[in-house]
mmCIF file of C-alpha atoms in Angstrom:
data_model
loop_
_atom_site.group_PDB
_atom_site.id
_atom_site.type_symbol
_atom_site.label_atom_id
_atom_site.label_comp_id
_atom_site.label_asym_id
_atom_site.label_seq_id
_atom_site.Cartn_x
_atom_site.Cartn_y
_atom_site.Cartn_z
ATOM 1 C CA UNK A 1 -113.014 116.141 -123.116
ATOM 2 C CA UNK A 2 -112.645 119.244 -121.515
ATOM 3 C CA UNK A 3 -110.927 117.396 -117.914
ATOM 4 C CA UNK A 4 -109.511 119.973 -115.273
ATOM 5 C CA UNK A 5 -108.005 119.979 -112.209
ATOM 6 C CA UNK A 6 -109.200 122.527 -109.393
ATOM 7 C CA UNK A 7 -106.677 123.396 -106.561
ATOM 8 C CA UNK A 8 -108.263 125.021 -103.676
ATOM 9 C CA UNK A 9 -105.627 126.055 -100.975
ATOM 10 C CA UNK A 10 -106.445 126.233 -97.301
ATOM 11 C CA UNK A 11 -104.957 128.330 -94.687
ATOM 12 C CA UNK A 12 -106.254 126.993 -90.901
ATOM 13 C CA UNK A 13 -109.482 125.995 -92.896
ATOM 14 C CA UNK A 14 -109.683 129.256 -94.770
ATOM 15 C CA UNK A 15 -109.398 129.683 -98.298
ATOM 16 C CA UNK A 16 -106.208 131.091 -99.397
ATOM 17 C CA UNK A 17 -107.422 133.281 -102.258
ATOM 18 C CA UNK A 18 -105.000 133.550 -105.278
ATOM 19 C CA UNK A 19 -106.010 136.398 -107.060
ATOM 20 C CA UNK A 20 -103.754 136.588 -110.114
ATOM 21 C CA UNK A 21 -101.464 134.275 -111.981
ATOM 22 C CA UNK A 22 -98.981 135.512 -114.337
ATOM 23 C CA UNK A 23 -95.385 134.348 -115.815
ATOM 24 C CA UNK A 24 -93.653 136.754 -112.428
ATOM 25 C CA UNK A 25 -96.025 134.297 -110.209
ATOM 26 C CA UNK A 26 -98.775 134.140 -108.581
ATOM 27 C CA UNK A 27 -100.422 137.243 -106.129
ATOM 28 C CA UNK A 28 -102.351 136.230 -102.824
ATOM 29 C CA UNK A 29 -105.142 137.728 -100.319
ATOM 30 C CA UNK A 30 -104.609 141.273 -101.544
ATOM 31 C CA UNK A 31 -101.263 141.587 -100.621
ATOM 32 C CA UNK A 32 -99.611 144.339 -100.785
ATOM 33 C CA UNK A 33 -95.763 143.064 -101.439
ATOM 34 C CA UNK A 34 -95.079 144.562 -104.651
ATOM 35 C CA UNK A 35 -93.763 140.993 -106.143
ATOM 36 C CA UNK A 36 -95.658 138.159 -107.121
ATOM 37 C CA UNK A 37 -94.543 134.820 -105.317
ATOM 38 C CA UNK A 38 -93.003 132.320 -107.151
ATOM 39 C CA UNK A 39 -95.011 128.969 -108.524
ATOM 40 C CA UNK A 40 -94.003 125.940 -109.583
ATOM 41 C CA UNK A 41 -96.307 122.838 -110.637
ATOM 42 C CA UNK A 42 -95.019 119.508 -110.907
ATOM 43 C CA UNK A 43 -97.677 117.341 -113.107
ATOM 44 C CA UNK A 44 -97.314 113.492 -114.312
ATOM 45 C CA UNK A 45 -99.036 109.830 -114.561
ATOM 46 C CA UNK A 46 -99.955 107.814 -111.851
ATOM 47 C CA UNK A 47 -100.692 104.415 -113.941
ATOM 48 C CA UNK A 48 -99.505 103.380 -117.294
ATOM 49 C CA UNK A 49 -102.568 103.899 -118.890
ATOM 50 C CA UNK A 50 -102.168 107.598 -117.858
ATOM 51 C CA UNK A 51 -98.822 107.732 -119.559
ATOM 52 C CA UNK A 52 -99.890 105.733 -122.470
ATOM 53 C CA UNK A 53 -102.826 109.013 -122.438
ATOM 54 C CA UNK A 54 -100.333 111.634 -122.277
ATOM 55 C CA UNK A 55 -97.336 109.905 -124.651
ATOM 56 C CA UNK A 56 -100.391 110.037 -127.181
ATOM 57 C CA UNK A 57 -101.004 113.912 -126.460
ATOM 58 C CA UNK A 58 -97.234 114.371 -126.957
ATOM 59 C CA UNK A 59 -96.847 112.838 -129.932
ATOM 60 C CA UNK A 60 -100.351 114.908 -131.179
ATOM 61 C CA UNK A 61 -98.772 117.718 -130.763
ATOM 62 C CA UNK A 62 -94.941 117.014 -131.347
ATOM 63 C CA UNK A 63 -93.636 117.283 -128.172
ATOM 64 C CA UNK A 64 -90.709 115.664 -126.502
ATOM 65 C CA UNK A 65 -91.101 113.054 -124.232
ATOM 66 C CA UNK A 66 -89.936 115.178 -120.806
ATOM 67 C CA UNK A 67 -92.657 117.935 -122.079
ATOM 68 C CA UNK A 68 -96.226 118.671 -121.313
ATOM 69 C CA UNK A 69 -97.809 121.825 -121.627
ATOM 70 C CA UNK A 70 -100.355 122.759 -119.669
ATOM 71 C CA UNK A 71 -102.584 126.282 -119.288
ATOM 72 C CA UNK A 72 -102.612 127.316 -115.205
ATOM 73 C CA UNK A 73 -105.828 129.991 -114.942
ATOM 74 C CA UNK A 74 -107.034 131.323 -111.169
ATOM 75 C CA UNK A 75 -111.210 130.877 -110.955
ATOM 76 C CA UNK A 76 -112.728 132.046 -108.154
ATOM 77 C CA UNK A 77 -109.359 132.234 -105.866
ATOM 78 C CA UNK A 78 -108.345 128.625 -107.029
ATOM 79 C CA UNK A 79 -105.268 127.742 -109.209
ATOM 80 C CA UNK A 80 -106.841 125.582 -112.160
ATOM 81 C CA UNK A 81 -105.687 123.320 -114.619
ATOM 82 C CA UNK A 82 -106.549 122.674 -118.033
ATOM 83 C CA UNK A 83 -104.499 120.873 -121.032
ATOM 84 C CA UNK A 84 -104.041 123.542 -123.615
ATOM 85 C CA UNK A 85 -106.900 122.579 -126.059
ATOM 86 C CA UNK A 86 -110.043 120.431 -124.932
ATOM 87 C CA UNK A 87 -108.141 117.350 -125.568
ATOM 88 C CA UNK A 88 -104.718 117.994 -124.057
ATOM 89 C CA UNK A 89 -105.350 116.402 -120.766
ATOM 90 C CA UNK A 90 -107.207 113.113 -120.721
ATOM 91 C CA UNK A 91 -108.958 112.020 -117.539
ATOM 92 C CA UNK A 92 -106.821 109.359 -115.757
ATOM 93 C CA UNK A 93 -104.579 108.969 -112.891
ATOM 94 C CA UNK A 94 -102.129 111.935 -111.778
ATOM 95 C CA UNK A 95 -99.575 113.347 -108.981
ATOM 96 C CA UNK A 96 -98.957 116.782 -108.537
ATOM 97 C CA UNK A 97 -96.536 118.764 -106.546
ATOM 98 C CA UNK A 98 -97.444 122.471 -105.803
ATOM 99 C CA UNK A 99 -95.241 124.871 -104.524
ATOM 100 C CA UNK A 100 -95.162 128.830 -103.806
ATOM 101 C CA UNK A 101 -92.724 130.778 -102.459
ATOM 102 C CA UNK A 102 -93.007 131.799 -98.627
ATOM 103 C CA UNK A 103 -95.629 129.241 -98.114
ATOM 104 C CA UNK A 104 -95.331 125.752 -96.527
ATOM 105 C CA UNK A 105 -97.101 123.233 -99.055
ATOM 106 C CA UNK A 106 -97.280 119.392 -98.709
ATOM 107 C CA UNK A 107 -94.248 117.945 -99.761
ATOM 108 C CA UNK A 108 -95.147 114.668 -101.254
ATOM 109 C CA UNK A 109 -97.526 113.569 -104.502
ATOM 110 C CA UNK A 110 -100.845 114.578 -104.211
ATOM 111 C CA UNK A 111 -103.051 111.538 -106.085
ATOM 112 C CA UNK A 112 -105.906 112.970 -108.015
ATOM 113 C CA UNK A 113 -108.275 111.169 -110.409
ATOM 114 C CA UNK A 114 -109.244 112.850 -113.042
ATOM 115 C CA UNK A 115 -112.874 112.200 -114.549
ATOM 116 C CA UNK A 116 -113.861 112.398 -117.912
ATOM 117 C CA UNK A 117 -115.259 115.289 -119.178
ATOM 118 C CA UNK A 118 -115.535 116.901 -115.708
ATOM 119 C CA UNK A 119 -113.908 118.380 -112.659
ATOM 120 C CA UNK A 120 -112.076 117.573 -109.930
ATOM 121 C CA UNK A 121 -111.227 119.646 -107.113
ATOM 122 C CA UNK A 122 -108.701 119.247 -104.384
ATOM 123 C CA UNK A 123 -107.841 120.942 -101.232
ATOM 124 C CA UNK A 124 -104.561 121.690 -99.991
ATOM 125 C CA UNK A 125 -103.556 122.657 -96.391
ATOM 126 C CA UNK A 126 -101.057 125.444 -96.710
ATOM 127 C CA UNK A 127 -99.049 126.853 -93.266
ATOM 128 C CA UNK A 128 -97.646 130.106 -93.445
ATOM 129 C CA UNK A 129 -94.093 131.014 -93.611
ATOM 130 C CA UNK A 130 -93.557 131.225 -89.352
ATOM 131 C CA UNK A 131 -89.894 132.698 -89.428
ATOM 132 C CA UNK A 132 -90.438 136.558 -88.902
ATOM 133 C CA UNK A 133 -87.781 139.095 -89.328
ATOM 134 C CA UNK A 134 -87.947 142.132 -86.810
ATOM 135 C CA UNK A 135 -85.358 145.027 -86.868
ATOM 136 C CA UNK A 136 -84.632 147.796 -84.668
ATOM 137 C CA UNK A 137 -83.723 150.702 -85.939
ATOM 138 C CA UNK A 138 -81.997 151.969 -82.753
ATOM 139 C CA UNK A 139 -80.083 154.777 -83.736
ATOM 140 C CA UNK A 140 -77.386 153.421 -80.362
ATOM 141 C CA UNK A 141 -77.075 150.020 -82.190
ATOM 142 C CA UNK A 142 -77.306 150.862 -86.013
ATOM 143 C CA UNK A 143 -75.011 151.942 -88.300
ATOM 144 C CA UNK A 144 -75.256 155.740 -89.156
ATOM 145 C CA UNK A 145 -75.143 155.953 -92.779
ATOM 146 C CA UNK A 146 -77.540 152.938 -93.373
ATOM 147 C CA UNK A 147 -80.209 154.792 -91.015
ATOM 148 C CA UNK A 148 -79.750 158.322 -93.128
ATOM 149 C CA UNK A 149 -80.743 155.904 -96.306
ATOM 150 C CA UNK A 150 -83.449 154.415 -94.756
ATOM 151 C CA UNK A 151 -84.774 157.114 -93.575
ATOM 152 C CA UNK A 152 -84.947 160.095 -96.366
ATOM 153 C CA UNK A 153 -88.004 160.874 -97.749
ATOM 154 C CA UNK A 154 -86.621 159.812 -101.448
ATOM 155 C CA UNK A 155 -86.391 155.811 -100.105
ATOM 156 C CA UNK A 156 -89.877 154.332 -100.359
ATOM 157 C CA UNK A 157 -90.964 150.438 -100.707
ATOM 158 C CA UNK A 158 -94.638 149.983 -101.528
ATOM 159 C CA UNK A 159 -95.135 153.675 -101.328
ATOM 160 C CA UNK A 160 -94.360 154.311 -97.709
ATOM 161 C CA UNK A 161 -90.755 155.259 -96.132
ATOM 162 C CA UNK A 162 -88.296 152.690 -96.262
ATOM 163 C CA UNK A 163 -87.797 152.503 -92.197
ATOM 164 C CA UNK A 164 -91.318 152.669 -91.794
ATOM 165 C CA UNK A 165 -91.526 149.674 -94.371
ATOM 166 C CA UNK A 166 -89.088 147.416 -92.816
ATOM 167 C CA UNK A 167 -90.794 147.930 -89.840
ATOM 168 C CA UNK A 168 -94.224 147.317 -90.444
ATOM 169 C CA UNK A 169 -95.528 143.423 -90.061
ATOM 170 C CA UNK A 170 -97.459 143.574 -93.507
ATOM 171 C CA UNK A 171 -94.670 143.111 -95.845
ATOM 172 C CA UNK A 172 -93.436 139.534 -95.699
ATOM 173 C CA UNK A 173 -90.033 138.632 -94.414
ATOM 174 C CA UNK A 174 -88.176 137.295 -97.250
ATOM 175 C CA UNK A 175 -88.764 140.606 -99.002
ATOM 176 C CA UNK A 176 -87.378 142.531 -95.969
ATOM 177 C CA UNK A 177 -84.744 139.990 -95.746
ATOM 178 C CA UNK A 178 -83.775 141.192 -99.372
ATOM 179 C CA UNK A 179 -83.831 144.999 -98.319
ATOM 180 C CA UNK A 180 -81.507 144.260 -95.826
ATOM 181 C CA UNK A 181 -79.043 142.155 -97.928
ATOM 182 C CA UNK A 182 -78.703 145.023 -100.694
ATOM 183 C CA UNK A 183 -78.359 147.507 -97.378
ATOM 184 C CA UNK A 184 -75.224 145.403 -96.591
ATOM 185 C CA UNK A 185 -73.865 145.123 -99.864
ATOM 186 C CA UNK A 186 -74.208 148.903 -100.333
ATOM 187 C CA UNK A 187 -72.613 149.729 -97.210
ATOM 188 C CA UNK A 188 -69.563 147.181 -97.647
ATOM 189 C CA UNK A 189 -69.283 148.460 -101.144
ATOM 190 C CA UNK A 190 -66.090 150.376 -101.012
ATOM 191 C CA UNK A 191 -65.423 154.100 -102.101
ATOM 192 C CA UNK A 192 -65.301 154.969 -105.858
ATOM 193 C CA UNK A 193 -61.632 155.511 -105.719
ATOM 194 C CA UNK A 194 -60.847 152.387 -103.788
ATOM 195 C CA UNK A 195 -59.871 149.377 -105.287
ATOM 196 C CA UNK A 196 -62.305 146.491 -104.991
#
């Protein structure tokens, strides 16, 4: 049978090029944040001939009924999916739900028909995360001992000085959102001898 499902995602019009997939997540456009964003795909019927399809793939392979397994691959800067042998994901009628962290995705079912023995490709419009996070490192406004960790030579993210890092535009805002939460915690962490 050999069905898949191609998921192109678009950016303004642009491919959005996913460059590696993983169980950490998925990496994108040659960024250089040193985590991979989070994926989740959520697959099922569309029809009852669909289910009646993928209840007889279950039972093939001894699943439960609230499984199916599925092999996610990147091709050419698109997320693809495959059943996980030739056979494990007849053609029919599906929704799908994808989602990755920091990025906007459609929120409702996406319909896809998929043919026998072939292909089919979708394309997703994707809008970019459009909250930004800018700090000033004012030494007037800051706290003191925060600024001395930020800025010695021994605190580096992605191989560049941590105040440097947090204020560069490349690295996206949830991760400098985290940097800044673990700053906190660290500086209302109290003294060794303290009680907490």
């Amino acid at each position: 049978m050999n069905e898949k499902l191609i998921i192109n995602l678009k950016l303004d019009g642009a491919p959005l090029i996913l460059e590696s997939l993983d169980n950490e997540g998925v990496r994108i456009n040659s960024e250089t944040d040193a985590w991979p964003r989070g994926l989740t795909l959520e697959f099922s019927h569309n029809d009852e001939i669909t289910k009646s399809r993928m209840n007889n793939v279950r039972s093939i392979h001894g699943w439960d009924s609230g499984v199916y397994k599925l092999n996610l691959t990147i091709v050419s800067g698109a997320l693809v999916v495959t059943g996980v042998d030739k056979n494990a994901l007849p053609p029919g009628s599906y929704w799908f739900k994808l989602r990755i962290s920091d990025l906007n995705l459609p929120t409702h079912r996406t319909i896809v028909k998929l043919k026998e023995d072939g292909a089919t490709s979708v394309d997703l419009a994707v809008r970019a995360d459009e909250r930004r996070l800018e700090v000033s490192l004012d030494p007037t406004k800051a706290d003191e001992d925060i600024l001395r960790l930020l800025g010695t030579s021994n605190s580096k993210l992605d191989g560049q000085g941590a105040a440097n890092w947090l204020l560069s535009p490349a690295p996206r805002s949830s991760r400098k959102a985290c940097l800044l939460n673990l700053l906190a915690k660290l500086r209302a962490a109290p003294d060794m001898g303290a009680a907490l």
